[in-house]
XYZ file of C-alpha atoms in Angstrom:
185
model
C 195.648 21.419 190.471
C 193.910 22.158 193.772
C 191.942 24.901 195.387
C 195.044 26.551 196.807
C 197.056 25.913 193.645
C 194.176 27.202 191.540
C 193.981 30.317 193.672
C 197.751 30.808 193.375
C 197.579 30.335 189.602
C 194.745 32.864 189.380
C 196.762 35.426 191.353
C 199.805 34.705 189.193
C 197.801 35.168 185.963
C 195.752 38.215 186.808
C 196.688 39.555 190.218
C 194.887 39.395 193.538
C 191.932 41.541 192.421
C 191.183 39.157 189.569
C 191.570 36.058 191.759
C 189.195 37.478 194.365
C 186.690 38.209 191.614
C 186.961 34.614 190.423
C 186.098 33.405 193.917
C 183.190 35.814 194.236
C 185.037 37.700 196.962
C 185.143 41.080 195.187
C 184.109 42.904 198.343
C 187.507 42.122 199.884
C 189.346 44.441 197.508
C 191.005 47.187 199.507
C 190.193 45.606 202.887
C 192.910 45.030 205.534
C 195.202 42.093 204.788
C 194.111 40.171 207.895
C 190.490 40.254 206.738
C 191.430 39.216 203.203
C 193.609 36.335 204.405
C 190.945 35.110 206.825
C 188.196 35.232 204.187
C 190.297 33.462 201.544
C 191.223 30.738 204.042
C 187.610 30.287 205.098
C 186.440 30.116 201.483
C 189.089 27.614 200.398
C 188.408 25.381 203.416
C 185.006 24.832 201.817
C 183.031 21.990 203.319
C 185.769 20.563 205.545
C 184.480 20.184 209.106
C 185.812 20.260 212.645
C 189.442 20.252 213.676
C 190.605 19.524 210.109
C 188.980 22.786 209.037
C 190.726 24.703 211.832
C 194.136 23.275 210.897
C 193.532 23.908 207.182
C 192.411 27.485 207.689
C 195.257 28.236 210.071
C 197.872 26.669 207.779
C 196.548 28.514 204.742
C 196.426 31.830 206.586
C 200.007 31.332 207.781
C 201.112 30.337 204.273
C 199.499 33.404 202.671
C 201.049 35.721 205.243
C 204.464 34.077 204.864
C 204.290 34.111 201.067
C 203.326 37.785 201.033
C 206.167 38.543 203.463
C 203.868 40.679 205.573
C 205.667 42.476 208.322
C 204.421 45.691 209.838
C 202.612 46.685 206.654
C 199.248 44.984 206.713
C 197.370 46.840 203.999
C 195.672 45.278 201.019
C 198.232 46.623 198.543
C 201.101 45.272 200.659
C 199.475 41.847 200.748
C 198.633 41.862 197.031
C 202.097 42.941 195.881
C 203.881 40.550 198.264
C 201.762 37.573 197.224
C 202.113 38.407 193.527
C 205.920 38.691 193.915
C 206.068 35.330 195.696
C 204.014 33.646 192.972
C 206.164 35.184 190.224
C 209.197 33.586 191.839
C 207.826 30.312 193.228
C 204.577 29.761 191.354
C 201.466 28.062 192.719
C 203.563 25.024 193.674
C 205.523 27.240 196.054
C 202.310 28.327 197.752
C 201.160 24.716 198.046
C 204.538 23.823 199.550
C 204.371 26.580 202.173
C 200.770 25.633 203.013
C 201.612 21.948 203.466
C 204.649 22.773 205.608
C 202.428 24.781 207.956
C 199.712 22.120 207.964
C 202.135 19.312 208.853
C 203.953 21.296 211.528
C 200.748 22.631 213.131
C 199.189 19.153 213.156
C 202.285 17.473 214.595
C 202.973 20.185 217.159
C 199.342 20.038 218.272
C 199.824 16.338 219.027
C 203.107 16.660 220.944
C 203.143 20.168 222.371
C 202.171 19.300 225.942
C 204.705 16.477 226.107
C 207.383 18.805 224.716
C 206.533 21.450 227.324
C 206.581 18.876 230.127
C 209.971 17.479 229.087
C 211.752 20.748 228.220
C 213.842 22.126 231.079
C 213.462 25.731 229.902
C 212.073 27.994 227.186
C 215.232 27.958 225.011
C 215.203 24.132 224.989
C 211.545 24.118 223.972
C 212.257 26.658 221.237
C 215.171 24.546 219.948
C 212.985 21.446 219.860
C 210.228 23.332 218.042
C 212.725 24.641 215.486
C 214.163 21.157 214.898
C 210.716 19.637 214.458
C 209.703 22.414 212.088
C 212.833 21.784 210.020
C 212.060 18.073 209.780
C 208.449 18.834 208.779
C 209.707 21.111 205.999
C 212.152 18.441 204.785
C 209.497 15.719 204.737
C 206.975 17.907 202.895
C 209.545 18.788 200.257
C 210.426 15.117 199.862
C 206.760 14.176 199.329
C 206.205 17.000 196.851
C 209.320 16.063 194.905
C 208.139 12.458 194.777
C 204.723 13.579 193.489
C 206.413 15.699 190.804
C 208.743 12.855 189.808
C 205.771 10.490 189.498
C 203.873 13.032 187.385
C 201.064 13.156 189.945
C 201.638 16.642 191.366
C 199.022 18.482 189.297
C 196.380 15.793 189.895
C 196.539 16.022 193.698
C 194.101 18.303 195.506
C 196.665 19.464 198.045
C 194.061 21.354 200.047
C 191.510 18.546 199.851
C 191.333 14.957 201.066
C 194.482 13.804 199.247
C 196.575 16.675 200.573
C 195.322 16.093 204.113
C 196.091 12.361 203.799
C 199.627 13.076 202.594
C 200.086 15.628 205.364
C 198.721 13.330 208.049
C 200.874 10.443 206.811
C 203.917 12.683 207.320
C 202.631 13.697 210.773
C 202.115 10.081 211.864
C 205.542 9.021 210.559
C 207.267 11.890 212.364
C 205.299 11.261 215.549
C 206.334 7.588 215.455
C 209.963 8.568 214.937
C 209.788 10.958 217.903
C 208.151 8.275 220.070
C 210.942 5.855 219.139
C 213.491 8.393 220.363
C 211.737 8.551 223.745
C 211.663 4.795 224.200
C 214.633 3.151 225.954
């Protein structure tokens, strides 16, 4: 499926301990959740370089934290049980979806943030704009994933690799063009 989907499937099959063992990250067992999340993200980013790597790692970290529903409890057991619960309900595809949503939003917001700050009259307006853009990113990611499923291509796409980045960046460019069209008279 993909590195992130494969990781999610491994957690779903055998739990976080088993998945970490499969990645050769056994030493993370029992460590604080932040360390585990950071190490998993770094490992799965593999040989990706530069800014792409930063966006991938950040999006994966955010997706893992969101999926595990980590709040104040940041221990290993909290992370493991939260992630396992998420995967029971949503499966590896759910984790891929959350990852891609974060990747698209982070990439798009990184491109338009300064303009949004400059044009927003106050913090609540900026927050509203950010929320609206996030919602559109989520909708577009879900549309692309549904299309991939309908075409029977979902399991063949490396969502965390080149294909996933290309799909994500295509969404980013389309949304950026739509936003630019709104600005033009």
